[in-house]
Amino acid sequence: MSEAEGEAAPAEEQQDQVSCSSSGPEDSQPAARTEATAERAAGDTAARSQHLAVSGETTPEHFRLKKYFVLRPGTLNQAIKDVEALVDKEVDGSIHSIWLMAEVDHWNNEKERLVMITDSSLLVFKYDFVMFNCEQIQRIPLNFVDRIAHGTFSFPKRSLLQREGEGVRIFWDRLREPSFASRWNPFATDYPFITFTYHPVRNISDTFAALSDIQNFREQLKDAAQKVHAMKPVPGKANGVLVLNQPIHIEAYVGLMSFLGNQNKLGYSFARGNIGF
């Protein structure tokens, strides 16, 4: 998968100059060319007007998306180089693919993540796209992955929260359930699963759409995990990966913290006024 990033430059406006001369029999061919040129100019003007109308409708959303630091020229390429350098070849093996995702935790908080599938591991990187620094690495052995669920998000009946779109959840210990204390601790990290959804910039270009394609990510993860299960089975665990199409349930009710955090994109490297976090 290639990781490239670019912006389409606006096309230069073409200007047709029409010169006037005295009429006569010898001027019939230039007059025909002048008329055709005028028609093309009118067509170009209409096309530009239509383009401006469309651009005017999409400008506010595109302007907002540009606040994500991951879209700054060269930022994503540098981030990928940095996380690739952190891969332990002896433990993880070769790199298969790299993805740009949003992690959704058990309290519905969104967090920007770079995700990597290797020969033996699923690596999740908390990367600061402002300071170009990897702050945290989570390594999940693929031979421990036993379930992959995908579907729309759901909440308890009395929950005040809601989330649109689809997600994918990876489980690696089906025998262990989160404790009561972990469920009510917004900072708990001992959950035996992790949940991803699309990154907000996925619609900015085909490149970012491919990097945030959770369906393709799910398929590649399943195939990689199946291979590791066959090569390195874990004693006492059932081999293979079970893929389930079911709602991704988030057991959160009020979620004021997640509401404020998600609305202000606190989990992303995002420009906020004159200060970037």
PDB file of C-alpha atoms in Angstrom, residues 145 152 221:
ATOM      1  CA  VAL A 145      -6.544 -12.624  18.210  1.00  0.00           C
ATOM      2  CA  THR A 152     -22.684  -0.281  13.361  1.00  0.00           C
ATOM      3  CA  LEU A 221      -6.002  -8.640   9.663  1.00  0.00           C
TER       4      LEU A 221
END
